[in-house]
Structures are given as C-alpha cells and as structure tokens.
Tab-separated table of C-alpha atoms in Angstrom:
chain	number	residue	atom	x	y	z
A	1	UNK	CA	0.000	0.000	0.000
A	2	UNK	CA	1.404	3.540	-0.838
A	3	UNK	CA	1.232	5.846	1.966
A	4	UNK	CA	2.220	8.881	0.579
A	5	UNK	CA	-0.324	11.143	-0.775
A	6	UNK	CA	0.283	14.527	-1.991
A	7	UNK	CA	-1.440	18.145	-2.626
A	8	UNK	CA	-0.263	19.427	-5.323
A	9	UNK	CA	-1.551	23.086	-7.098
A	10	UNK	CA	-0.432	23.672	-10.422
A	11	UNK	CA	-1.095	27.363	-12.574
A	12	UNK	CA	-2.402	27.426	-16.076
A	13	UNK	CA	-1.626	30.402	-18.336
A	14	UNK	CA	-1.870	31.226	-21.782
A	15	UNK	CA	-4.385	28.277	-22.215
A	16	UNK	CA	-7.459	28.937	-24.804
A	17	UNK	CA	-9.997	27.847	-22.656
A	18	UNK	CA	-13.236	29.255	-22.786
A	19	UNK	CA	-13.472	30.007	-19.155
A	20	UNK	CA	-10.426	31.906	-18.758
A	21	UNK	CA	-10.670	33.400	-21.598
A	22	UNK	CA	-14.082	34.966	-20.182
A	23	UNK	CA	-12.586	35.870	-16.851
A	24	UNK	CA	-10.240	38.329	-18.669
A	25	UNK	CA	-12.605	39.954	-20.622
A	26	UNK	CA	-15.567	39.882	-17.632
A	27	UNK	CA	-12.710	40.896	-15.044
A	28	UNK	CA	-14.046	38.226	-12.602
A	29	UNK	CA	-13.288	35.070	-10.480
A	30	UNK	CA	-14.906	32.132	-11.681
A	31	UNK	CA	-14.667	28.664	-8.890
A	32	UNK	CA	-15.230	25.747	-10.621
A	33	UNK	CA	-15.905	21.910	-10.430
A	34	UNK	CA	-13.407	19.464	-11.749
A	35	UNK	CA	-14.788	19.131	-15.724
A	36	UNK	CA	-16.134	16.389	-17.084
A	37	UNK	CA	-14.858	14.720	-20.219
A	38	UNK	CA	-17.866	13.144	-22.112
A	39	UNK	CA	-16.845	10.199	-24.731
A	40	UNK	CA	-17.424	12.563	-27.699
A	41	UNK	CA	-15.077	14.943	-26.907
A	42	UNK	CA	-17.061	18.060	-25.415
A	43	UNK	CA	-16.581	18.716	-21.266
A	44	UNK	CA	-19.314	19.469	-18.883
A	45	UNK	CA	-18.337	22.516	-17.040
A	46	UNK	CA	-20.231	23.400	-13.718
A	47	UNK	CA	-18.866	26.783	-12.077
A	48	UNK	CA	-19.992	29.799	-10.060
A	49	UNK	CA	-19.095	33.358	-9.959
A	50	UNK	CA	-20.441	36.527	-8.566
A	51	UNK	CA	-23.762	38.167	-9.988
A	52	UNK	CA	-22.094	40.061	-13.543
A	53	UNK	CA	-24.084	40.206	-16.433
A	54	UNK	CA	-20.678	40.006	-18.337
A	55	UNK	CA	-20.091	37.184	-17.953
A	56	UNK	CA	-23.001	35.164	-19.462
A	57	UNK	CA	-22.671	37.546	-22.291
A	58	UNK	CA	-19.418	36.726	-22.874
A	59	UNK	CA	-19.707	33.263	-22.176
A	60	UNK	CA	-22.709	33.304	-24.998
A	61	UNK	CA	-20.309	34.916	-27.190
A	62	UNK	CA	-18.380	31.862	-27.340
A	63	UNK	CA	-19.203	29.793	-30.165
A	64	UNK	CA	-17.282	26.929	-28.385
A	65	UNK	CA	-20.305	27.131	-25.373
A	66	UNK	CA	-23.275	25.230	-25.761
A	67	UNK	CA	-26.558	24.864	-23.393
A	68	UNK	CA	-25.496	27.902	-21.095
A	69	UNK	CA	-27.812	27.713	-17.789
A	70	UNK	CA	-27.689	30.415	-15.238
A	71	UNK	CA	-29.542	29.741	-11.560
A	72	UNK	CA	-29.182	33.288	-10.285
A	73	UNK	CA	-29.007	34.440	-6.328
A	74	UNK	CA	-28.686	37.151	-3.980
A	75	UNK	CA	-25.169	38.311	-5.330
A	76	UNK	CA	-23.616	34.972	-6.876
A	77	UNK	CA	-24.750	32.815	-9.796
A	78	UNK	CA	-24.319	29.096	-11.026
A	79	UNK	CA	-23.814	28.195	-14.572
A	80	UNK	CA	-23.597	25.043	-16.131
A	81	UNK	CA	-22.535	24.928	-20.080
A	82	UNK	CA	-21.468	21.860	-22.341
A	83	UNK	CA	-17.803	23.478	-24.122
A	84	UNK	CA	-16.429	22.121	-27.350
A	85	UNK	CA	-12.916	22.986	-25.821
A	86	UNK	CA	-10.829	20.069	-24.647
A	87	UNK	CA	-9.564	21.334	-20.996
A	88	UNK	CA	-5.549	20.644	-20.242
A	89	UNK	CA	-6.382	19.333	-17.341
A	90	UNK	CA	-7.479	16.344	-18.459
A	91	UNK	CA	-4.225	15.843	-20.041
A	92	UNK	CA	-2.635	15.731	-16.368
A	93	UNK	CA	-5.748	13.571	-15.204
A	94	UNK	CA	-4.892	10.862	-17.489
A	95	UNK	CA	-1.636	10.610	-15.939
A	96	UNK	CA	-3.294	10.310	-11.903
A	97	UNK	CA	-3.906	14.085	-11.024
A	98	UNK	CA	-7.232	13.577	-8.676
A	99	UNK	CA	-8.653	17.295	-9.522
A	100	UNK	CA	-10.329	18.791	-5.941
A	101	UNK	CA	-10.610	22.804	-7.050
A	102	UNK	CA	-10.288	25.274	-10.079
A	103	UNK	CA	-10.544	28.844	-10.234
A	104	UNK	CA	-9.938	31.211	-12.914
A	105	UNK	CA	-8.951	33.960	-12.760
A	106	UNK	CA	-6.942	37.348	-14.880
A	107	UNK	CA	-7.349	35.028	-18.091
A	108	UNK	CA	-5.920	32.154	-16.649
A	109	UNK	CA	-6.646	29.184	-14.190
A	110	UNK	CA	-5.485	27.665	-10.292
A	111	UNK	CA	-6.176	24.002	-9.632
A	112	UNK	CA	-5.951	22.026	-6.607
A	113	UNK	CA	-5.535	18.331	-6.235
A	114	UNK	CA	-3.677	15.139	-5.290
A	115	UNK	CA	-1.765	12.822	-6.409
A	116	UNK	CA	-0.529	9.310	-4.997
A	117	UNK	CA	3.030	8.971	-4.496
A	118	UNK	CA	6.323	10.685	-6.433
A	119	UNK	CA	6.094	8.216	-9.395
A	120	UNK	CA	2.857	9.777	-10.031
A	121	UNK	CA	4.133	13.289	-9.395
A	122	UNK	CA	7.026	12.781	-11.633
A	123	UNK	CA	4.373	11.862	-14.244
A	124	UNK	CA	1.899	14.401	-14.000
A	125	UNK	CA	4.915	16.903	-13.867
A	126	UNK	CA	6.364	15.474	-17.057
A	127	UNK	CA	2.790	15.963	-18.554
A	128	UNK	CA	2.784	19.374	-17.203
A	129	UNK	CA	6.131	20.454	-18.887
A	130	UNK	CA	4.903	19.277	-22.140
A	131	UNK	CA	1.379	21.132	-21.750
A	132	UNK	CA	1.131	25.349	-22.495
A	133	UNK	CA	1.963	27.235	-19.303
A	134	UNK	CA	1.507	25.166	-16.094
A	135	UNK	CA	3.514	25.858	-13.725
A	136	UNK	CA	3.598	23.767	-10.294
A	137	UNK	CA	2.574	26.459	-7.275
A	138	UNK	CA	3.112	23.885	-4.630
A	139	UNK	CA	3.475	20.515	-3.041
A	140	UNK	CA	2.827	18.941	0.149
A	141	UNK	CA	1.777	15.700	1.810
A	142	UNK	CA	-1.979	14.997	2.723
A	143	UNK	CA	-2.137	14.674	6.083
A	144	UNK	CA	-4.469	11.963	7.401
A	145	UNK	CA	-7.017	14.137	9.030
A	146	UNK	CA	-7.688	16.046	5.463
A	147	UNK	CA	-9.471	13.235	4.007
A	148	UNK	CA	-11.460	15.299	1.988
A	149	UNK	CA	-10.535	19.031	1.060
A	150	UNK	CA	-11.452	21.673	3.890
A	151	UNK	CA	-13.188	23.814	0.670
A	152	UNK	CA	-15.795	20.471	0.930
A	153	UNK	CA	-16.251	19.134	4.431
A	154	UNK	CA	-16.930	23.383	5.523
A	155	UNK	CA	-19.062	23.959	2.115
A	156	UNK	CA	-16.061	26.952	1.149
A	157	UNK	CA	-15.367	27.805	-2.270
A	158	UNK	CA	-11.494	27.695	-3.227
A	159	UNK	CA	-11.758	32.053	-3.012
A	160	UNK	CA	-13.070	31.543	0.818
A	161	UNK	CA	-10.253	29.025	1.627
A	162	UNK	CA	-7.934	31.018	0.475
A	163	UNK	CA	-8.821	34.283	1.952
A	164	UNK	CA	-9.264	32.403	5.351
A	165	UNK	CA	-5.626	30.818	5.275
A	166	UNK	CA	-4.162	33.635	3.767
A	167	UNK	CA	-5.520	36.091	6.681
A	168	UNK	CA	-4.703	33.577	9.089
A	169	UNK	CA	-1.005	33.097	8.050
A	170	UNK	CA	-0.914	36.920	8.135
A	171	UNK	CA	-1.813	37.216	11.344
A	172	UNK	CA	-5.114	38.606	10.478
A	173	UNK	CA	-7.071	37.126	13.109
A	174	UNK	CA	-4.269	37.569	16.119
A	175	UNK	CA	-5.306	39.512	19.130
A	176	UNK	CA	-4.034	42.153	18.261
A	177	UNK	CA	-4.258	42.162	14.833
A	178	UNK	CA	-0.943	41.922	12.802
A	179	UNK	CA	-2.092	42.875	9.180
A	180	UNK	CA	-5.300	45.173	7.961
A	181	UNK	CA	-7.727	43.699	5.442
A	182	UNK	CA	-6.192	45.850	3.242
A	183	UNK	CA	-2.864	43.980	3.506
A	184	UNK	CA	-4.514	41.223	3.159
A	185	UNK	CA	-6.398	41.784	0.175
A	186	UNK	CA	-3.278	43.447	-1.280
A	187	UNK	CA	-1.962	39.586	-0.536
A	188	UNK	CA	-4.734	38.274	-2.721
A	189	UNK	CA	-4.739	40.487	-5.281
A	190	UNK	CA	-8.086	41.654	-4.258
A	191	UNK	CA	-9.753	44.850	-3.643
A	192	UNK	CA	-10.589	45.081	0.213
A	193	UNK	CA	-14.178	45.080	-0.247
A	194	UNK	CA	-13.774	41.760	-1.986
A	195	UNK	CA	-11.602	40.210	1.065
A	196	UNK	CA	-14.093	41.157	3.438
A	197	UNK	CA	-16.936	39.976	1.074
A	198	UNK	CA	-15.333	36.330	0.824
A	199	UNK	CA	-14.459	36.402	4.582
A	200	UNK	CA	-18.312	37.121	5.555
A	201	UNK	CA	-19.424	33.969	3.236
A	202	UNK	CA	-16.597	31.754	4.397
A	203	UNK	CA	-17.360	33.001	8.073
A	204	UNK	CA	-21.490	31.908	7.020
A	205	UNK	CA	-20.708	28.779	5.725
A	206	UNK	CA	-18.771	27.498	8.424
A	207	UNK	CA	-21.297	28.884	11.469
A	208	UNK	CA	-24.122	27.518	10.000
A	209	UNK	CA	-22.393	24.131	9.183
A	210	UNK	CA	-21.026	24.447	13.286
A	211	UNK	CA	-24.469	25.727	14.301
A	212	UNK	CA	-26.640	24.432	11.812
A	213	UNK	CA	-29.148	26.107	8.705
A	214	UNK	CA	-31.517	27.302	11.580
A	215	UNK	CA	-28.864	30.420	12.547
C-alpha cells in the first residue's frame, strides 16, 4: 500500500480555454468543479461566480459554449454549459492528477488536487512540462485528518479558503491584529471590499455548518 499522498496546485496560463478566456474579458473570479470529459469529446463545465451580467454575455459569445444555464441568487450565480474545448487538465488527469478545485482567474486558471506517491508526481509533472503554461505552485503531503478538502467538508469555495488561510497566516485574526484587510487583500490580489466579502461567506458557511441552517 502507498502511503504517501500529496497536494499538489499547479497554474495554467496562456491556455485557450473558454473560461479563462471569459474571466479576462468579464474581469471576474470564476470557482469551478473538476470538468467532465464526455466520450465525444465536449466537457461538462459546472462553475460559479459573482452576480455580472458580463459574464453570461461573454460566455454566450463563445461559439465553443453550448446549453449555457444560469440559476441566479442574492449576489452569486451558477452556470452550467457543455464546451467544445478540450480542458488541459485532463491531459494531467490521465496521468493520476485527482482534480479537488479550479478557479480562474486574470485570463488564466489555479487548480488544486492530489496525487498518490512521487512516481505519479514525476508523471503528471512530465505531462505538465509538455502542456502550455503550467507551472507547479506547490506541493505537500496529505495529512491523514484532510481526508477530503477543507473547501468540501466546511461547504467553502477555493476564493473563501484562500482568503481564510491567507488572513490567518498573516496574522489577520491575532489579538491584536498583525495585518489590515487591506494587507490582506493586497496579498490576494483583491480589492478590500472583496476580502471582506469572501471572509463574511466563508465566516457563514462554516457557522451555519457548526451551528446548523436554523442560525
């Protein structure tokens, strides 16, 4: 039995994909499911993204998008679209990357998963060097109390988890506080309105999951 499981987050740029390519011309942050290669070729994209008309219209622009659905709600929507664009990632998939998160983002894309062992590293890397623009972020082991991803088991999109380690590592939450949201936000590479935005939801998700949907 191998043992040795490990996170890995890799950065896509300069890819074609339909998705990123909307994110630079919207100027938003789209968090996305894993896609899902169908036997003829075309990917099932599920993804969500805050309330921008943009977006849809550019996304209808795309002659490569097909079957665009939009479930609207206060301030964030959910789309679901069939794309006639193969996705890169399924390139590093096919050699044992277990895709958790995506986000796009500035034109291109972050995604989070695992992988089991080095040999299957070294494989996935060698996949990756061979692909347009991904770059390895970083690399750690899965510890054995993060058997699923903490995005998941609190209901967090990859934005919220990021914002909350990011402003904890900065000392964000300390008593007293070490860094200003704007810090953190600068961090990010977020406007401090959007920080504190994510940090309310994350905050939301995780009280009512602690407390349950009657708070």
């Amino acid at each position: 039995m191998i043992d040795e499981c490990l996170v890995a987050e890799f950065r896509i740029e300069g890819d074609d994909c339909p998705l990123a390519r909307a994110t630079e011309d919207a100027a938003v942050t789209v968090d996305a499911a894993a896609p899902q290669l169908r036997t003829d070729g075309n990917v099932l994209l599920r993804f969500s993204a805050p309330l921008d008309d943009r977006l849809a219209t550019t996304l209808d622009r795309d002659e490569r998008i097909r079957y665009l659905h939009v479930t609207g709600g206060d301030d964030t929507c959910t789309y679901r679209c069939l794309s006639k664009h193969p996705c890169v990632v399924h390139e590093l998939v096919d050699e044992g990357f277990l895709v958790e998160s995506m986000q796009y983002s500035g034109g291109g894309a972050t995604m989070r998963g695992a992988v089991v062992g080095y040999d299957v590293l070294r494989g996935v890397m060698e996949k990756a060097g061979q692909t347009v623009g991904i770059t390895l972020q970083r690399v750690y082991p899965l510890r054995a109390d993060e058997d699923e991803p903490i995005g998941r088991a609190w209901d967090l999109t990859p934005a919220q988890e990021e914002s909350l380690r990011v402003a904890l590592e900065l000392g964000y939450f300390a008593i007293p506080r070490e860094r200003t949201a704007n810090e953190v936000a600068a961090e990010l590479g977020i406007s401090k309105s959007a920080f504190l935005e994510r940090l309310r939801r994350a905050q939301q998700s995780l009280f009512q999951t602690i407390f349950g949907e009657s708070i």
